[in-house]
Coordinates of C-alpha atoms in Angstrom, one line a residue:
M1 CA 4.2 -95.0 89.6
D2 CA 1.8 -91.9 90.2
L3 CA 1.5 -89.9 87.2
T4 CA -1.8 -88.3 87.6
Y5 CA -1.3 -84.0 87.8
T6 CA -1.0 -83.3 90.9
P7 CA -1.3 -78.9 90.7
P8 CA 0.9 -76.4 92.1
A9 CA -0.5 -75.2 95.2
S10 CA 0.7 -71.5 95.7
A11 CA -1.6 -72.5 91.4
S12 CA -4.7 -73.7 94.0
Y13 CA -4.0 -70.8 96.5
A14 CA -4.3 -67.8 93.7
A15 CA -6.7 -70.1 92.5
R16 CA -9.0 -69.8 95.9
A17 CA -8.0 -66.2 96.1
G18 CA -9.4 -65.3 92.7
D19 CA -12.6 -66.8 93.7
R20 CA -13.3 -65.7 97.2
Y21 CA -12.2 -61.9 95.6
L22 CA -14.8 -62.6 93.1
A23 CA -17.3 -63.3 95.6
A24 CA -16.4 -60.9 98.1
L25 CA -16.7 -58.3 95.1
G26 CA -19.7 -58.9 94.3
G27 CA -21.2 -58.9 97.5
V28 CA -19.1 -55.2 97.9
L29 CA -21.2 -53.8 94.5
L30 CA -24.5 -55.3 96.0
G31 CA -24.1 -53.0 99.2
Y32 CA -22.8 -50.3 97.0
A33 CA -25.9 -50.4 94.4
L34 CA -28.2 -50.6 97.6
F35 CA -26.9 -48.1 99.9
S36 CA -24.2 -46.0 98.4
R37 CA -22.2 -44.0 100.1
T38 CA -23.6 -46.1 103.8
F39 CA -22.3 -48.7 102.5
A40 CA -19.3 -46.6 100.7
Y41 CA -17.9 -45.4 104.7
L42 CA -18.5 -48.5 106.0
G43 CA -14.3 -48.4 107.2
V44 CA -10.8 -46.1 108.4
P45 CA -10.6 -43.4 107.0
P46 CA -8.3 -42.6 104.5
L47 CA -9.3 -46.2 104.1
F48 CA -13.0 -47.4 102.7
I49 CA -14.1 -51.0 101.8
G50 CA -13.2 -50.0 97.9
E51 CA -9.7 -48.9 98.3
I52 CA -9.1 -51.7 101.0
M53 CA -10.6 -53.8 97.6
L54 CA -8.9 -52.3 95.0
G55 CA -5.6 -53.5 97.6
L56 CA -6.2 -56.7 97.7
G57 CA -7.4 -57.6 94.0
V58 CA -4.8 -56.1 93.1
L59 CA -2.2 -58.3 95.1
V60 CA -5.3 -61.4 93.7
A61 CA -4.2 -60.5 90.4
L62 CA -0.6 -60.2 90.5
S63 CA -0.7 -64.2 91.0
S64 CA -4.3 -65.0 89.6
G65 CA -2.7 -66.3 86.0
G66 CA -4.5 -64.4 84.3
L67 CA -3.2 -60.1 84.5
R68 CA -0.9 -60.7 81.0
P69 CA -3.6 -61.4 78.2
A70 CA -5.1 -59.0 80.3
L71 CA -3.0 -55.9 79.7
G72 CA -3.1 -57.2 76.2
S73 CA -6.3 -55.3 75.7
W74 CA -6.1 -51.9 74.2
T75 CA -8.3 -50.5 76.2
I76 CA -6.2 -51.9 79.1
R77 CA -3.4 -49.9 77.6
L78 CA -5.2 -47.1 76.5
W79 CA -6.8 -46.3 80.6
G80 CA -2.9 -47.0 81.4
A81 CA -1.9 -43.5 79.2
L82 CA -4.2 -42.2 80.9
L83 CA -3.8 -43.3 84.2
V84 CA 0.4 -41.3 83.8
W85 CA -1.1 -38.2 82.3
T86 CA -3.4 -37.8 85.4
A87 CA -0.8 -38.7 87.5
I88 CA 1.4 -36.2 85.9
R89 CA -1.7 -33.7 86.3
T90 CA -2.2 -34.5 89.4
A91 CA 1.4 -34.7 92.1
P92 CA 2.0 -31.4 91.6
Y93 CA -1.4 -30.9 94.0
L94 CA -1.0 -32.7 96.5
G95 CA 1.2 -30.1 98.8
S96 CA -1.3 -27.6 97.9
Y97 CA -4.4 -30.2 98.2
G98 CA -3.8 -33.0 100.6
L99 CA -6.2 -36.2 99.9
D100 CA -8.6 -34.4 97.7
A101 CA -6.0 -34.9 95.2
P102 CA -6.0 -38.2 94.9
R103 CA -9.6 -37.9 95.5
D104 CA -10.6 -36.3 92.2
A105 CA -8.0 -38.7 90.8
M106 CA -9.8 -41.4 91.6
L107 CA -12.4 -41.1 88.7
V108 CA -9.6 -43.0 86.8
V109 CA -7.8 -45.1 88.9
Y110 CA -10.6 -47.0 90.1
G111 CA -9.5 -49.0 86.7
V112 CA -7.8 -50.2 88.4
Y113 CA -11.3 -52.6 89.0
A114 CA -10.7 -53.1 84.8
V115 CA -7.7 -55.2 84.9
I116 CA -8.3 -57.0 88.1
V117 CA -12.0 -58.4 87.7
A118 CA -10.5 -59.3 83.3
A119 CA -8.0 -60.6 84.9
L120 CA -9.8 -63.2 87.3
V121 CA -11.9 -64.4 84.4
L122 CA -9.2 -64.7 81.6
A123 CA -7.5 -67.0 84.5
S124 CA -10.8 -69.0 84.7
P125 CA -13.4 -68.8 82.2
E126 CA -15.9 -70.5 84.3
R127 CA -15.8 -67.6 86.1
L128 CA -17.8 -64.9 83.3
A129 CA -20.6 -68.8 83.7
W130 CA -20.6 -68.1 87.3
A131 CA -21.5 -64.2 87.5
V132 CA -24.0 -64.0 84.9
R133 CA -25.8 -66.9 87.3
R134 CA -24.4 -64.4 90.8
Y135 CA -26.5 -61.5 89.2
S136 CA -29.8 -63.0 89.1
T137 CA -29.3 -63.5 93.0
F138 CA -28.5 -59.5 92.5
V139 CA -32.4 -58.8 90.2
T140 CA -33.8 -59.9 92.9
V141 CA -31.8 -58.4 96.3
M142 CA -32.5 -55.0 94.1
L143 CA -36.5 -55.3 93.1
A144 CA -36.8 -56.8 96.3
G145 CA -34.8 -53.4 98.6
A146 CA -33.9 -51.4 96.1
W147 CA -37.6 -49.1 96.0
V148 CA -37.3 -49.4 99.9
V149 CA -34.5 -47.5 100.6
Y150 CA -35.5 -45.1 97.9
L151 CA -38.1 -43.8 99.9
A152 CA -37.6 -44.6 102.4
A153 CA -34.4 -41.7 102.2
K154 CA -36.3 -39.7 100.1
L155 CA -39.6 -39.6 102.5
L156 CA -37.2 -39.5 105.9
G157 CA -35.0 -37.2 104.3
A158 CA -32.8 -35.2 106.8
G159 CA -34.6 -35.8 109.0
Q160 CA -33.0 -40.1 109.7
P161 CA -29.9 -40.4 111.8
T162 CA -26.2 -40.2 110.3
L163 CA -23.0 -42.4 110.9
P164 CA -21.2 -42.5 113.8
W165 CA -18.2 -42.0 112.5
A166 CA -18.8 -40.2 108.3
P167 CA -20.7 -37.0 108.6
V168 CA -23.6 -39.9 105.9
F169 CA -27.0 -40.5 106.8
L170 CA -28.1 -44.7 107.7
F171 CA -31.0 -44.7 104.0
E172 CA -28.5 -42.7 101.4
A173 CA -30.4 -42.9 97.5
K174 CA -29.3 -41.4 94.5
G175 CA -32.5 -42.0 91.9
G176 CA -29.6 -41.9 89.0
D177 CA -27.6 -44.8 90.6
L178 CA -30.1 -46.8 90.6
M179 CA -31.7 -46.0 88.0
V180 CA -28.5 -47.2 86.0
H181 CA -29.3 -51.0 88.2
M182 CA -32.2 -50.4 86.9
T183 CA -31.3 -50.9 83.4
G184 CA -29.6 -53.5 83.5
I185 CA -32.3 -55.4 85.7
T186 CA -34.6 -54.5 83.0
A187 CA -31.8 -55.7 80.3
F188 CA -31.5 -58.9 81.9
L189 CA -35.3 -59.6 82.2
V190 CA -36.0 -58.1 78.8
L191 CA -32.6 -60.5 76.8
G192 CA -33.8 -63.2 78.8
L193 CA -31.0 -64.1 81.2
R194 CA -32.8 -65.5 83.8
Q195 CA -36.8 -67.1 83.6
R196 CA -39.3 -65.3 82.9
T197 CA -42.4 -64.4 85.7
T198 CA -44.9 -62.0 85.0
V199 CA -43.8 -60.5 88.6
W200 CA -40.3 -60.2 87.8
F201 CA -41.0 -57.3 85.0
A202 CA -43.7 -55.7 87.3
L203 CA -40.9 -55.6 89.9
A204 CA -38.9 -54.6 87.5
A205 CA -40.9 -51.5 85.8
F206 CA -43.4 -50.4 90.1
S207 CA -39.0 -49.6 90.7
A208 CA -37.8 -47.9 88.3
G209 CA -41.6 -46.5 87.6
I210 CA -40.7 -45.4 91.4
I211 CA -37.0 -44.4 91.4
M212 CA -37.5 -42.3 87.9
V213 CA -39.8 -39.9 88.9
S214 CA -36.2 -38.1 91.6
N215 CA -34.1 -38.7 89.0
R216 CA -34.1 -37.3 84.9
G217 CA -30.5 -38.1 84.0
G218 CA -31.9 -41.6 85.1
M219 CA -34.7 -42.2 83.5
V220 CA -32.9 -41.3 80.6
A221 CA -29.7 -43.4 81.6
Y222 CA -32.1 -45.9 81.5
V223 CA -34.7 -45.4 77.9
L224 CA -31.2 -45.3 76.2
G225 CA -30.2 -48.0 77.7
L226 CA -32.9 -49.6 77.7
G227 CA -32.7 -49.1 73.9
L228 CA -29.6 -50.6 73.2
A229 CA -29.9 -53.9 74.7
W230 CA -33.2 -53.9 72.6
L231 CA -31.1 -52.7 69.2
L232 CA -28.7 -55.4 69.8
R233 CA -31.0 -58.4 71.7
P234 CA -31.6 -61.8 70.4
R235 CA -33.1 -62.6 68.3
G236 CA -36.6 -64.0 69.6
T237 CA -36.9 -61.6 72.2
F238 CA -39.5 -59.0 70.7
G239 CA -42.0 -61.2 72.7
R240 CA -40.0 -60.3 76.3
S241 CA -40.0 -56.5 74.7
A242 CA -43.9 -57.1 74.7
K243 CA -44.2 -58.0 78.8
L244 CA -42.3 -55.0 79.9
V245 CA -44.9 -52.5 77.7
Y246 CA -47.7 -54.1 79.0
A247 CA -45.9 -54.2 82.5
F248 CA -45.7 -50.3 82.7
F249 CA -48.6 -49.6 81.1
G250 CA -49.8 -50.5 83.8
L251 CA -47.5 -48.8 85.8
L252 CA -48.8 -46.0 84.3
V253 CA -53.5 -47.0 85.1
I254 CA -52.4 -47.0 88.7
G255 CA -50.6 -44.1 89.2
L256 CA -52.7 -41.9 87.4
I257 CA -55.1 -43.4 90.3
A258 CA -53.3 -42.9 93.4
G259 CA -50.6 -40.6 92.2
P260 CA -53.4 -37.5 94.0
V261 CA -54.7 -39.4 96.5
L262 CA -51.8 -40.7 97.6
E263 CA -49.5 -37.1 97.4
L264 CA -46.5 -38.4 97.7
Q265 CA -44.0 -35.6 97.6
V266 CA -39.8 -36.4 97.5
Q267 CA -36.6 -34.4 96.8
G268 CA -37.5 -32.1 100.3
G269 CA -41.1 -31.8 99.0
S270 CA -40.3 -30.1 95.5
R271 CA -41.1 -33.4 93.7
D272 CA -44.9 -35.7 93.9
L273 CA -44.6 -38.9 93.2
T274 CA -47.3 -38.5 90.6
V275 CA -47.8 -40.0 86.6
E276 CA -47.5 -35.5 86.2
Q277 CA -44.2 -35.3 87.4
V278 CA -42.7 -37.9 85.1
V279 CA -44.5 -36.1 81.9
E280 CA -43.1 -32.7 83.6
N281 CA -39.3 -34.1 84.3
V282 CA -39.2 -35.6 80.7
T283 CA -40.8 -31.5 79.1
S284 CA -37.7 -30.2 80.9
I285 CA -34.9 -31.8 79.1
F286 CA -36.2 -30.5 75.4
T287 CA -38.1 -27.6 76.7
S288 CA -39.7 -25.0 79.8
S289 CA -41.3 -27.1 82.3
G290 CA -42.3 -24.3 84.1
S291 CA -40.9 -26.3 88.3
N292 CA -38.2 -23.4 89.4
S293 CA -36.8 -26.9 90.8
L294 CA -36.1 -28.6 86.9
D295 CA -35.4 -25.5 85.2
G296 CA -33.1 -23.9 87.2
T297 CA -31.0 -27.5 87.8
K298 CA -30.5 -27.6 84.1
R299 CA -29.9 -23.7 83.5
W300 CA -26.7 -23.7 86.4
R301 CA -25.2 -27.6 84.8
L302 CA -25.3 -25.4 81.3
L303 CA -23.6 -22.3 82.5
W304 CA -21.2 -24.5 84.7
W305 CA -20.4 -27.0 81.5
G306 CA -19.9 -24.2 79.1
K307 CA -17.4 -22.2 81.0
I308 CA -15.7 -25.5 81.1
V309 CA -15.4 -25.7 77.0
D310 CA -14.3 -22.0 76.5
Y311 CA -11.4 -22.3 79.4
T312 CA -10.3 -25.5 78.1
L313 CA -10.7 -26.2 74.2
G314 CA -10.8 -22.5 73.7
G315 CA -9.1 -21.2 76.6
P316 CA -5.8 -21.6 79.2
Y317 CA -6.3 -25.0 80.0
F318 CA -5.9 -26.6 77.2
W319 CA -2.5 -29.1 77.2
D320 CA -3.2 -29.6 81.0
G321 CA -7.1 -28.5 82.1
K322 CA -6.5 -27.2 85.7
G323 CA -5.1 -30.5 87.6
F324 CA -6.9 -32.6 90.2
G325 CA -6.8 -31.4 93.0
I326 CA -8.4 -27.5 92.7
N327 CA -12.2 -27.8 93.8
L328 CA -14.1 -26.8 90.3
A329 CA -17.1 -25.5 92.0
E330 CA -15.3 -22.4 93.8
S331 CA -12.1 -22.5 90.9
D332 CA -15.5 -21.5 88.1
G333 CA -17.4 -20.1 90.8
F334 CA -20.2 -21.9 90.9
T335 CA -20.3 -23.6 94.7
L336 CA -23.8 -23.8 95.7
G337 CA -22.9 -23.1 99.8
D338 CA -20.2 -22.7 102.4
D339 CA -19.4 -26.0 103.3
G340 CA -17.2 -27.4 99.9
G341 CA -19.7 -30.3 99.1
L342 CA -19.7 -29.6 95.7
R343 CA -16.7 -30.2 94.2
S344 CA -17.5 -31.7 90.4
P345 CA -19.8 -30.6 87.7
H346 CA -23.2 -33.8 87.5
N347 CA -21.0 -34.9 84.9
G348 CA -18.5 -36.8 84.5
H349 CA -16.8 -36.7 81.5
L350 CA -16.2 -32.6 81.8
T351 CA -14.3 -32.9 84.6
V352 CA -11.7 -35.2 82.8
L353 CA -11.4 -32.4 81.2
A354 CA -11.8 -29.7 83.1
R355 CA -8.9 -31.7 85.3
A356 CA -7.0 -33.3 83.2
G357 CA -7.1 -30.9 79.4
V358 CA -7.5 -32.5 76.4
P359 CA -5.2 -35.0 76.2
G360 CA -7.2 -36.7 79.4
A361 CA -10.4 -35.8 78.1
A362 CA -9.0 -37.3 74.4
L363 CA -8.0 -40.4 76.0
W364 CA -11.0 -40.6 78.1
V365 CA -13.0 -40.6 74.8
L366 CA -11.0 -42.8 72.5
L367 CA -10.2 -45.5 75.6
H368 CA -14.3 -46.0 76.1
A369 CA -15.1 -46.0 72.3
V370 CA -12.3 -48.1 71.4
W371 CA -14.1 -50.8 74.2
F372 CA -17.3 -51.3 73.5
L373 CA -15.8 -51.4 69.3
G374 CA -14.5 -54.6 70.8
L375 CA -17.3 -55.6 72.4
L376 CA -19.4 -55.0 70.2
A377 CA -16.7 -57.3 67.4
A378 CA -17.9 -59.6 70.1
W379 CA -21.6 -59.3 69.0
M380 CA -21.2 -59.8 66.4
R381 CA -19.3 -63.4 66.1
A382 CA -22.1 -64.8 68.4
R383 CA -24.4 -63.3 65.9
L384 CA -23.2 -64.8 62.8
A385 CA -22.8 -67.8 65.0
E386 CA -26.3 -67.6 66.3
Q387 CA -25.3 -68.5 70.0
Q388 CA -28.7 -66.6 71.8
R389 CA -26.9 -66.5 74.8
W390 CA -23.5 -65.2 73.9
T391 CA -25.9 -61.8 72.1
A392 CA -27.6 -61.9 75.4
V393 CA -24.8 -61.3 77.1
F394 CA -22.8 -58.4 74.7
A395 CA -27.0 -56.9 74.6
W396 CA -26.7 -56.8 78.6
I397 CA -23.3 -55.4 79.7
A398 CA -23.7 -52.3 77.4
A399 CA -27.0 -51.5 78.7
I400 CA -25.5 -51.1 81.9
W401 CA -22.5 -49.1 79.9
I402 CA -24.1 -46.8 78.3
A403 CA -26.6 -46.0 81.0
A404 CA -23.2 -45.7 84.2
L405 CA -22.2 -42.5 81.3
V406 CA -25.0 -41.2 80.3
N407 CA -25.7 -41.2 84.1
A408 CA -21.9 -39.5 84.7
S409 CA -23.3 -37.3 82.3
F410 CA -25.6 -35.4 84.8
D411 CA -24.0 -36.2 88.0
V412 CA -21.3 -36.9 90.2
Y413 CA -21.5 -40.3 90.0
L414 CA -17.7 -42.7 88.2
E415 CA -16.1 -39.6 91.1
G416 CA -17.5 -41.9 93.4
P417 CA -17.0 -45.9 94.3
M418 CA -20.7 -46.5 94.2
G419 CA -19.9 -45.6 90.1
G420 CA -16.3 -45.4 89.4
V421 CA -16.2 -49.5 91.1
W422 CA -19.1 -50.4 89.0
L423 CA -18.5 -49.1 85.8
W424 CA -14.8 -50.2 85.4
S425 CA -15.6 -53.3 87.2
L426 CA -18.7 -53.9 84.3
M427 CA -15.4 -52.7 81.7
G428 CA -12.8 -55.4 82.8
L429 CA -16.0 -58.3 82.2
G430 CA -16.5 -56.8 78.6
I431 CA -13.2 -57.2 77.8
A432 CA -12.8 -60.9 79.8
A433 CA -16.0 -62.3 77.7
A434 CA -15.3 -60.3 74.2
R435 CA -12.0 -62.7 74.4
L436 CA -13.7 -65.4 75.9
Q437 CA -16.1 -65.3 73.4
R438 CA -12.8 -66.6 70.2
T439 CA -11.1 -68.5 73.0
H440 CA -14.0 -70.5 74.7
P441 CA -17.2 -70.2 72.2
D442 CA -19.7 -72.9 74.5
L443 CA -18.5 -71.4 77.6
L444 CA -22.0 -70.0 77.7
G445 CA -23.8 -72.4 75.9
D446 CA -24.6 -72.6 71.6
A447 CA -27.8 -71.0 70.6
T448 CA -29.7 -74.2 70.8
S449 CA -28.8 -74.7 74.7
A450 CA -31.4 -73.8 76.9
P451 CA -29.8 -71.0 79.9
A452 CA -28.5 -72.1 82.7
P453 CA -31.7 -71.3 85.7
P454 CA -31.2 -69.4 88.0
P455 CA -29.9 -69.7 91.6
S456 CA -32.5 -70.1 94.8
F457 CA -32.3 -66.6 97.4
A458 CA -30.8 -68.4 99.6
P459 CA -27.8 -69.6 97.6
T460 CA -25.9 -72.5 99.4
P461 CA -22.3 -71.8 100.0
H462 CA -21.4 -74.1 96.4
D463 CA -22.4 -71.4 95.0
L464 CA -21.3 -68.6 96.8
R465 CA -18.1 -69.5 94.9
P466 CA -17.1 -69.4 91.8
P467 CA -16.3 -73.0 89.5
A468 CA -12.6 -74.2 90.3
P469 CA -10.5 -72.7 88.1
S470 CA -9.6 -73.2 84.0
R471 CA -5.4 -73.0 83.4
A472 CA -6.3 -73.2 79.6
S473 CA -6.5 -69.7 79.2
A474 CA -3.2 -68.3 80.7
D475 CA -1.3 -67.6 77.0
P476 CA 2.1 -68.1 77.4
A477 CA 2.7 -65.2 75.5
P478 CA 1.4 -61.7 75.5
T479 CA -1.6 -61.9 72.7
W480 CA -3.2 -58.2 71.8
S481 CA -7.0 -57.5 71.6
W482 CA -9.6 -55.1 72.1

């Protein structure tokens, strides 16, 4: 009699589907990071790549076996409450504003990606280690190509061709978005999650230095993200931080010499690619810089943000906001043109306040606070247990999260898939990691284990696929966690 256990065909199919979906999602995240809106417009309106992946992800998560423990997260439960409130504040405006209403609501709806990622990783804990290894390939591609795409977008400007099916340029890049990714990449190197070589630190410093010239918000996000990573760093990583400092010092010297000679300009000629421009960016954050392009956008934002606070916290839109669908720029009197392209106040958090009122904003703040406290608790457990790799992973996730939230405070970032899909997917990974640190402490190796070697630039087909799932983490009954 053959007593060998054979898993049901349905379980095997669900595992393969989960593996393939995560591999595809990784490719989509890379596309968003490198090609921004150009990649986001892949698809057939109104269904683009982000919405297609969201629908497929829901189907895969439902059969994964990890959905119940994922839904036990308090972060997910708070997001569910925010989703219900968002639906209540969207439904009345569907008739008046059509597709604009659900499009504005995607700021919250993209949270489905957190559920999907958490469910798939909890269904197969090995997928967490796989995701960390695959990010190493992301680092390689971004450091090789991000600055090239950025310079092409900024130097070619409006002179480049657009996509045949959408009013989007062939090369599009937003400095703030790229700086969020540079934060994650630099933290990944500093925390020792990838093989440490001087070349990678030099490339990270060069890419960040080139990109931060045109975006103050991205520069602030980068500094604060790396600051949080440094505070949460594992023991013994000070030497890696020193390498990064040396790399930036070298870039500073090169910039002082080459900047005035090359005389490169970005942002339509309004900003120079020089060290002096970076100094102006920093100055304009705290006081007047004397630059019309910098001080003008700062003043415009502050006036609009103040008006939103006035009509919500101290005005008639305290409880319900203005709803999802209305063009906030037109309603608040801050349009910059007649094309209707500007809809939100370049601050995702105030967008939630303006559209969902104080109850929606409170849920928004609470779910992020609960998520971070859960991650911090897991980091503390790993720190006390001398789990160096776990500590580094939590610090890396936290660095990207805070950088994304800071960038969203100065730009339209989370309202679109380029930022929304990334942030919510990261939060789902953090939810799963915090739980797995308790249930599978040996998943990433103990404190004395050497980090897994990074994959090569041209991975084999086996490397592109997550490892076969382990069903051990799918609990028979829901358990409540962060």
